[in-house]
Coordinates of C-alpha atoms and ligand atoms in Angstrom, one line a residue:
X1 CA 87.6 64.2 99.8
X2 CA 89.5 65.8 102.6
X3 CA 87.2 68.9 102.6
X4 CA 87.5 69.9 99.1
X5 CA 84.4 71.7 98.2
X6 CA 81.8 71.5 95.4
X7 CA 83.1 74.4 92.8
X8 CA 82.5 77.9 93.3
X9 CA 81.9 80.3 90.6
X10 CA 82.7 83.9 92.4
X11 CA 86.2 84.4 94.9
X12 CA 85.4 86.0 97.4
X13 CA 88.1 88.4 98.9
X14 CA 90.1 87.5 101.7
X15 CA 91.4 89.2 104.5
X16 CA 94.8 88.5 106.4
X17 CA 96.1 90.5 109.5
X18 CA 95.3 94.4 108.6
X19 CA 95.9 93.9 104.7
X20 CA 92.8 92.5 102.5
X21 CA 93.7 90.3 99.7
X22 CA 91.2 90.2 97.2
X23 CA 91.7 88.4 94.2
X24 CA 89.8 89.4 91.3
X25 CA 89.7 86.3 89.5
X26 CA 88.6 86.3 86.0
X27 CA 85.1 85.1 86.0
X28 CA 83.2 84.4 82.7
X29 CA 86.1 83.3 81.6
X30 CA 85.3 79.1 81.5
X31 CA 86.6 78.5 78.3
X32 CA 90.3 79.1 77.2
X33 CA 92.6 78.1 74.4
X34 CA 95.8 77.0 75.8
X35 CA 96.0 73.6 77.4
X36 CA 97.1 72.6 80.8
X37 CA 98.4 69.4 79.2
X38 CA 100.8 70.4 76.5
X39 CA 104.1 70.3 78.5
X40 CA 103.3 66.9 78.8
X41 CA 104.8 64.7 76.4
X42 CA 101.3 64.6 74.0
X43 CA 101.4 63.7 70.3
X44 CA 101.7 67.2 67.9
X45 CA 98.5 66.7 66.4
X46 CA 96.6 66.8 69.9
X47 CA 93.6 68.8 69.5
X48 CA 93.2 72.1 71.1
X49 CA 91.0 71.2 74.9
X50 CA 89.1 73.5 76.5
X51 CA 89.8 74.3 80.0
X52 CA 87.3 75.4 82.9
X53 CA 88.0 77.4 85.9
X54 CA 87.3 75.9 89.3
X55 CA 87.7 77.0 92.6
X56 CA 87.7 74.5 96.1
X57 CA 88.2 76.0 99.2
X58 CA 89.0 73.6 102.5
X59 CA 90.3 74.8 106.1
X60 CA 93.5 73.8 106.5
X61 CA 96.8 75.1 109.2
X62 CA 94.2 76.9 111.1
X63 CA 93.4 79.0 107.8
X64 CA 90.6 79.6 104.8
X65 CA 92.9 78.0 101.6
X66 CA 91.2 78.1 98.3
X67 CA 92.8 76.9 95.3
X68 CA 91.8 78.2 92.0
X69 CA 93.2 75.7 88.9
X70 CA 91.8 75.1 85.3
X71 CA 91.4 71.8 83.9
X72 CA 89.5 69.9 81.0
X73 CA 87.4 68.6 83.3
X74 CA 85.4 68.8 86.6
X75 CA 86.4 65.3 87.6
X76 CA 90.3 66.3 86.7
X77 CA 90.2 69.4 88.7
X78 CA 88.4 68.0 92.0
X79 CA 91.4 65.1 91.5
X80 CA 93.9 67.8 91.2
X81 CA 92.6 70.1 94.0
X82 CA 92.1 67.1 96.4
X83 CA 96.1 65.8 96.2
X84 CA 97.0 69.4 96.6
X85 CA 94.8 69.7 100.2
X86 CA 96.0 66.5 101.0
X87 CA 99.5 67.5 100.4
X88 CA 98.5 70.8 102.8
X89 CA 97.4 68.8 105.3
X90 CA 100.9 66.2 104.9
X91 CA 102.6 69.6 105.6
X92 CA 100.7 70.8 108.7
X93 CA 100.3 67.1 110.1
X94 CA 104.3 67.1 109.5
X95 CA 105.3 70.4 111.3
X96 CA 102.6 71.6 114.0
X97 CA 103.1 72.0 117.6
X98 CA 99.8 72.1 118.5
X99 CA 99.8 68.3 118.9
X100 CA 103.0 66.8 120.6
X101 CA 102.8 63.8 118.1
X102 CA 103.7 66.1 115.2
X103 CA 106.8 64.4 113.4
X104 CA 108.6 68.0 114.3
X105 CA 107.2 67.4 118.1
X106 CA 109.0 64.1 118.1
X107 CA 112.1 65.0 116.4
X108 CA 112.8 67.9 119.3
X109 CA 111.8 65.1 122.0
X110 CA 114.2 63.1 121.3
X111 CA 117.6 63.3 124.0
X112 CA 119.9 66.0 123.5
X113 CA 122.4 65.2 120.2
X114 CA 120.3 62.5 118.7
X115 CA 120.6 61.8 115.2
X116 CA 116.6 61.7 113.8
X117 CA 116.2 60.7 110.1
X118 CA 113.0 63.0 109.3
X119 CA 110.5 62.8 106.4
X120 CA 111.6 65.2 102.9
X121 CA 109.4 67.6 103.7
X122 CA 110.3 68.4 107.8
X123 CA 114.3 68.3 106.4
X124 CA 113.4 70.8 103.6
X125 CA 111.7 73.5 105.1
X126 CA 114.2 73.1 107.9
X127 CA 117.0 73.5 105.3
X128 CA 115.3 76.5 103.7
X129 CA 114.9 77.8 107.3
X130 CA 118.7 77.8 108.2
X131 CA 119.2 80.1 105.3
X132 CA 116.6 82.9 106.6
X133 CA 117.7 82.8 109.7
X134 CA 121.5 83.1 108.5
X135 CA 120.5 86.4 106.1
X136 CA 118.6 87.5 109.0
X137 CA 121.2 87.4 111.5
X138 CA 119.0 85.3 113.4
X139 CA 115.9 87.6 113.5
X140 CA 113.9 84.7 111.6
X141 CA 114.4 81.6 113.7
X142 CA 111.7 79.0 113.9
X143 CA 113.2 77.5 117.3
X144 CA 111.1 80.4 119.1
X145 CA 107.9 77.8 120.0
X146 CA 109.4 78.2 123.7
X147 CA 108.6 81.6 123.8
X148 CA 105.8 82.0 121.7
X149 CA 104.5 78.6 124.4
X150 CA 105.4 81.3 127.1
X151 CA 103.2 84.3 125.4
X152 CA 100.4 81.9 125.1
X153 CA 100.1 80.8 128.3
X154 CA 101.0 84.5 129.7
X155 CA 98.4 85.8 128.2
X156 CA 95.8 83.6 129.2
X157 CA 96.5 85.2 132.6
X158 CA 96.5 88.5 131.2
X159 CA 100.1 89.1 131.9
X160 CA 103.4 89.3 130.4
X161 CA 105.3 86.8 130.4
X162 CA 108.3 87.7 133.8
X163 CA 111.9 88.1 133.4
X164 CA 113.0 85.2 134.7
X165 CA 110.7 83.2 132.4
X166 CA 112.0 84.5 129.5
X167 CA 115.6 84.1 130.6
X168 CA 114.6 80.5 131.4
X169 CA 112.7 80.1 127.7
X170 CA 115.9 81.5 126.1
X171 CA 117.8 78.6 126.9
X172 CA 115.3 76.6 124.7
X173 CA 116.1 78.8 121.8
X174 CA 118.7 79.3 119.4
X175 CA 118.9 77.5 115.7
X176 CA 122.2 77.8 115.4
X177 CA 121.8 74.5 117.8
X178 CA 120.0 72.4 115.0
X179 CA 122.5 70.2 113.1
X180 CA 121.4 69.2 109.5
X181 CA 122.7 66.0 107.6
X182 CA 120.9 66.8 104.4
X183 CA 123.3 63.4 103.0
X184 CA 121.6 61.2 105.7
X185 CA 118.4 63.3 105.7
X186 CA 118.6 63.7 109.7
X187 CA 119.1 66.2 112.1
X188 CA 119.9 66.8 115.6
X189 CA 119.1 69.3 118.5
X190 CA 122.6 70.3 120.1
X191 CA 119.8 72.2 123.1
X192 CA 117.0 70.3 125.1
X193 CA 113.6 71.7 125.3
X194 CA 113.4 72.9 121.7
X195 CA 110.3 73.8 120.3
X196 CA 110.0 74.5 116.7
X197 CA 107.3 76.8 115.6
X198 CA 107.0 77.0 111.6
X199 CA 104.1 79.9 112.1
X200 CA 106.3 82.0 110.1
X201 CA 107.2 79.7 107.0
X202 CA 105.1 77.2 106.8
X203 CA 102.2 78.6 105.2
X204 CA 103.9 79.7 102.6
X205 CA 105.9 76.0 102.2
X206 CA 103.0 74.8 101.8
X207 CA 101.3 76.6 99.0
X208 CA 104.9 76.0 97.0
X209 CA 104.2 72.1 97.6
X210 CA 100.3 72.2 96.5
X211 CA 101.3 74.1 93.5
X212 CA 104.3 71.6 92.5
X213 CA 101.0 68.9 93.4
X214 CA 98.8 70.8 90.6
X215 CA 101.7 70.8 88.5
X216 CA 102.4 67.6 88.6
X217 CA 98.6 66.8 87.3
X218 CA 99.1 69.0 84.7
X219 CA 97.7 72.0 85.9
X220 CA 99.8 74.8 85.3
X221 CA 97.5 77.6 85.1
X222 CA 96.5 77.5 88.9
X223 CA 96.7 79.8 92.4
X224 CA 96.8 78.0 95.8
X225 CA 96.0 80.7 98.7
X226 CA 96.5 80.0 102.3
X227 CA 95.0 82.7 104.7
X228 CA 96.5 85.2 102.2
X229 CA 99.9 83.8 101.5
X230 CA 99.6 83.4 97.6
X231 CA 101.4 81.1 95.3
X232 CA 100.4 81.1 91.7
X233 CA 101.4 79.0 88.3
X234 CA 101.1 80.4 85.0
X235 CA 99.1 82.9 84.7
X236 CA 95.1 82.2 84.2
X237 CA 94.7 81.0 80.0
X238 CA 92.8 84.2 79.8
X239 CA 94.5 87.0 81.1
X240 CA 98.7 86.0 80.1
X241 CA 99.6 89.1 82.5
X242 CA 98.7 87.0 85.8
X243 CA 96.2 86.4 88.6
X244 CA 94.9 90.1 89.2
X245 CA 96.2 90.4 93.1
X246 CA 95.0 93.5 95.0
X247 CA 96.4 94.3 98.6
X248 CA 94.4 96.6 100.5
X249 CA 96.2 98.6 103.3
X250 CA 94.1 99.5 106.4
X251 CA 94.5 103.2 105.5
X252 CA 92.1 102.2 102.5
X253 CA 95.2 102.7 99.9
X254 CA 95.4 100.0 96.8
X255 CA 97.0 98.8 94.6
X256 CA 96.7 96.5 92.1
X257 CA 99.3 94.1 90.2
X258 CA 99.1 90.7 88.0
X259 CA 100.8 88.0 88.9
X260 CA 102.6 84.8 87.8
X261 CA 105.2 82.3 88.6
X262 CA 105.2 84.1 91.7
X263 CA 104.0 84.2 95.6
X264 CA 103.0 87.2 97.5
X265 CA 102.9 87.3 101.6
X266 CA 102.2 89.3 104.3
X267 CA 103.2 90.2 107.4
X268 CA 101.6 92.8 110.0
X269 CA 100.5 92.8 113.6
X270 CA 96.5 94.1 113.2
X271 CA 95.0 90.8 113.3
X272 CA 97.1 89.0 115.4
X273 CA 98.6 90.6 118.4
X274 CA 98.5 90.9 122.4
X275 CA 98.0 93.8 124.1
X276 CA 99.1 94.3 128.0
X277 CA 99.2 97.5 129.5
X278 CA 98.6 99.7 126.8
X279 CA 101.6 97.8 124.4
X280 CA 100.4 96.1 121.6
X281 CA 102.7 93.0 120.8
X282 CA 102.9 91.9 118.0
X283 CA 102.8 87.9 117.2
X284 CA 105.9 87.8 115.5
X285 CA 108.5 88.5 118.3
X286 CA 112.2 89.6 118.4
X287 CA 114.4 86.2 119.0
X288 CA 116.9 87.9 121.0
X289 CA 114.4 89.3 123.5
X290 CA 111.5 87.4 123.2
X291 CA 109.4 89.8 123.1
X292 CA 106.6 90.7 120.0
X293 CA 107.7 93.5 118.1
X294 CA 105.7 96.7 118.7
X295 CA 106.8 98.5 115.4
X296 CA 103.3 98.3 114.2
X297 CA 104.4 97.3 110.6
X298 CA 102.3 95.8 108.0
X299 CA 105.1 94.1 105.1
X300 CA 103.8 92.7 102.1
X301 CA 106.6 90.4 100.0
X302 CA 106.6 89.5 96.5
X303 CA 109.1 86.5 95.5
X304 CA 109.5 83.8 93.1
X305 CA 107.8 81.3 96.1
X306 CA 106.1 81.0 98.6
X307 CA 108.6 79.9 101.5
X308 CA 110.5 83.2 100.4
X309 CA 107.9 85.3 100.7
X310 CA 106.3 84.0 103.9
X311 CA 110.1 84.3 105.7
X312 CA 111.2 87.4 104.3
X313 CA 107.9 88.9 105.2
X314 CA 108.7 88.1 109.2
X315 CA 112.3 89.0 108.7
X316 CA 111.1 92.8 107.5
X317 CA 108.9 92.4 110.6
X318 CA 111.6 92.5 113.1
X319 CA 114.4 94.1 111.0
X320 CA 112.7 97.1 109.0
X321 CA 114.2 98.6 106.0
X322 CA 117.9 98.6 107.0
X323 CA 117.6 94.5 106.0
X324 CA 115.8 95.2 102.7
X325 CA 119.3 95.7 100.5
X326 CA 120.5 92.0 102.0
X327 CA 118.0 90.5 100.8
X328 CA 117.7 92.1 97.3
X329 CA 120.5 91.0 96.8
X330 CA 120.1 88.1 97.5
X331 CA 116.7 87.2 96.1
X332 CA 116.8 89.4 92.8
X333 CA 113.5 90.6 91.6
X334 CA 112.0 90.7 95.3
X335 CA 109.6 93.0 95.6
X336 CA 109.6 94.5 99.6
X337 CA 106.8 97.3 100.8
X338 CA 106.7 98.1 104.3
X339 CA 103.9 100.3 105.7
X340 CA 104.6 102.2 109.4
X341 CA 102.2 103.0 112.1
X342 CA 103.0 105.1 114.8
X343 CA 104.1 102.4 117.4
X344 CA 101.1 101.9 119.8
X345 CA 103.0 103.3 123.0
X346 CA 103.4 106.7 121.1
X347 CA 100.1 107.2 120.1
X348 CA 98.3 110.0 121.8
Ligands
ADP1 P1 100.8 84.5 109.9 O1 100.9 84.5 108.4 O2 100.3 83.3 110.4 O3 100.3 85.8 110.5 P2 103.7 85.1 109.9 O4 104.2 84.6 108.6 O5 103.5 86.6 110.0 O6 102.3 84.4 110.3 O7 104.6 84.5 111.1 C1 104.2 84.7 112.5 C2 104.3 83.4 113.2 O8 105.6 82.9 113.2 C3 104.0 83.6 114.7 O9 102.6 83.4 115.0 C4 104.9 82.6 115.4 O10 104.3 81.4 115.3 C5 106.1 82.5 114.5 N1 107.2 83.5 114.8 C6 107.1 84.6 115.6 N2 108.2 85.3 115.6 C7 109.1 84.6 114.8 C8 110.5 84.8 114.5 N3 111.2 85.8 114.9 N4 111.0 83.9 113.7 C9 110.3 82.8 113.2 N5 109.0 82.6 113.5 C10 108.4 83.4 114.3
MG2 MG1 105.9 84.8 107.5

């Protein structure tokens, strides 16, 4: 069962870093009219089925995930929801560096200028990757683990991490040294001591892959959340304007917007930071120094996936604004807010 949960009947709101998700999901609404199975290839004359909301939640990439799908039946859904975990957990299993057995673990262990033939899913997101850290000017690069390695260890000696350990780290870093052969499905690390740290895409990878899953077992209609990066199907049979997403801001401000065929992110530093002599860092840091951003901005992204939204969010992190026009243009329809805090060294 891999976790997956006896239904629940309420959704209980979520919160992420300094911005609450809470998805008002449309309860009392268990019986619908469309069906989850006519793009499938049924006869004309199939009778109209009745679909039921379910929700499963399972803890997966060190997060809450709930997926919310309808189906015919509760033996479907549990089916559905249980491929789309297991696909979640193929994901994390695939591109963690908390265990040094990861596929992504091996890959960077192999010597300097090896040709690795890695698994679909390692050579995709490392694909998609390439291109945020090209828009980005290199602001988004997942080849940071050495760093963010060097942070973790710092601080569990309450210190920042020195000078010459960062200089030494930095040699370790770059992705402009991974070498993809998408014809051969391999790759190869042009720098030793890589690390690859997927913290800031693969959450939202991963929600686009459990929602192909549910797709693929003919559940359209259906919202996969992980730790508040949110990619939804069609909308809900009962409400054709979307899944009913509201992002609360810490300052207690809200808003409120339906969603479909979509994914929505965040990225902030309230939730997840370091502080060290009065500097709050924040977890996403700047690849060029190192060092976590201390902005103090919360981003929220709208995009047609997840992967785009959970990159683009970071990217905004380390860039601000000035990056917002690059990638409108090249994601049309983006939607991009940023919220500023006074950084925490110029507070009073
Ligand atoms: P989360 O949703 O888990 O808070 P984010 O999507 O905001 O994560 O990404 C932050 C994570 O990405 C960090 O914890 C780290 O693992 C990794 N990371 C930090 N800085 C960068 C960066 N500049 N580029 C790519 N990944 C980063
Ligand atoms: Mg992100």
């Amino acid at each position: 069962m891999n976790g997956v949960t006896e239904p629940m009947h309420t959704a209980a709101p979520h919160t992420r870093k300094w911005v609450l998700f809470k998805l008002t999901l449309y309860l009392g609404a268990a019986f619908a009219l469309l069906s989850c199975a006519s793009i499938n290839s049924q006869p004309a004359i199939e009778p109209d089925v009745t679909l039921n909301r379910y929700e499963y939640a399972s803890i997966h990439m060190g997060s809450r995930c709930s997926i919310v799908l309808y189906a015919p039946t509760e033996h479907e859904a549990a089916a559905s929801a249980r491929a789309a975990f297991d696909e979640i957990a193929r994901v994390e299993e695939t591109l963690t560096d908390y265990r040094p057995d990861s596929e992504s673990m091996r890959a960077t262990s192999q010597p300097r200028g090896t040709w690795v033939i890695v698994s679909q899913i390692l050579f995709e997101v490392l694909e998609r990757s390439a291109l945020f850290y090209e828009l980005s000017n290199g602001a988004f690069d997942p080849t940071v683990g050495r760093f963010i390695h060097l942070w973790r260890h710092a601080q569990l000696e309450s210190r920042t991490p020195s000078r010459v350990e960062l200089v030494d780290a930095a040699y370790a870093v770059g992705f402009s040294s991974i070498q993809l052969d998408k014809a051969n499905n391999r790759v190869r690390f042009m720098r030793a001591g890589i690390i690859l740290d997927f913290g800031a895409i693969g959450k939202g990878f991963a929600a686009d892959r459990a929602l192909e899953i549910l797709r693929s077992h003919g559940c359209d209609a259906a919202l996969v959340d992980i730790g508040g990066d949110i990619a939804m199907g069609d909308p809900p049979p009962n409400n054709p304007r979307g899944w009913d997403v509201s992002v609360q801001s810490g300052n207690g401000a809200e808003w409120s917007t339906p969603l479909h065929s979509s994914a929505i992110a965040t990225s902030g530093d309230l939730e997840r930071h370091y502080e060290q002599n009065g500097i709050i860092y924040s977890h996403i840091l700047d690849p060029r120094t190192g060092v976590g951003v201390t902005h103090r901005r919360a981003v929220t992204v709208i995009a047609r996936d997840g992967t785009t939204a959970d990159s683009v969010a970071s990217i905004v992190s380390v860039l601000g604004e000035q990056i917002i026009p690059v990638l409108e243009d090249r994601f049309p329809g983006i939607r991009i807010l940023i919220e500023t805090r006074p950084r925490y060294d110029q507070q009073p």
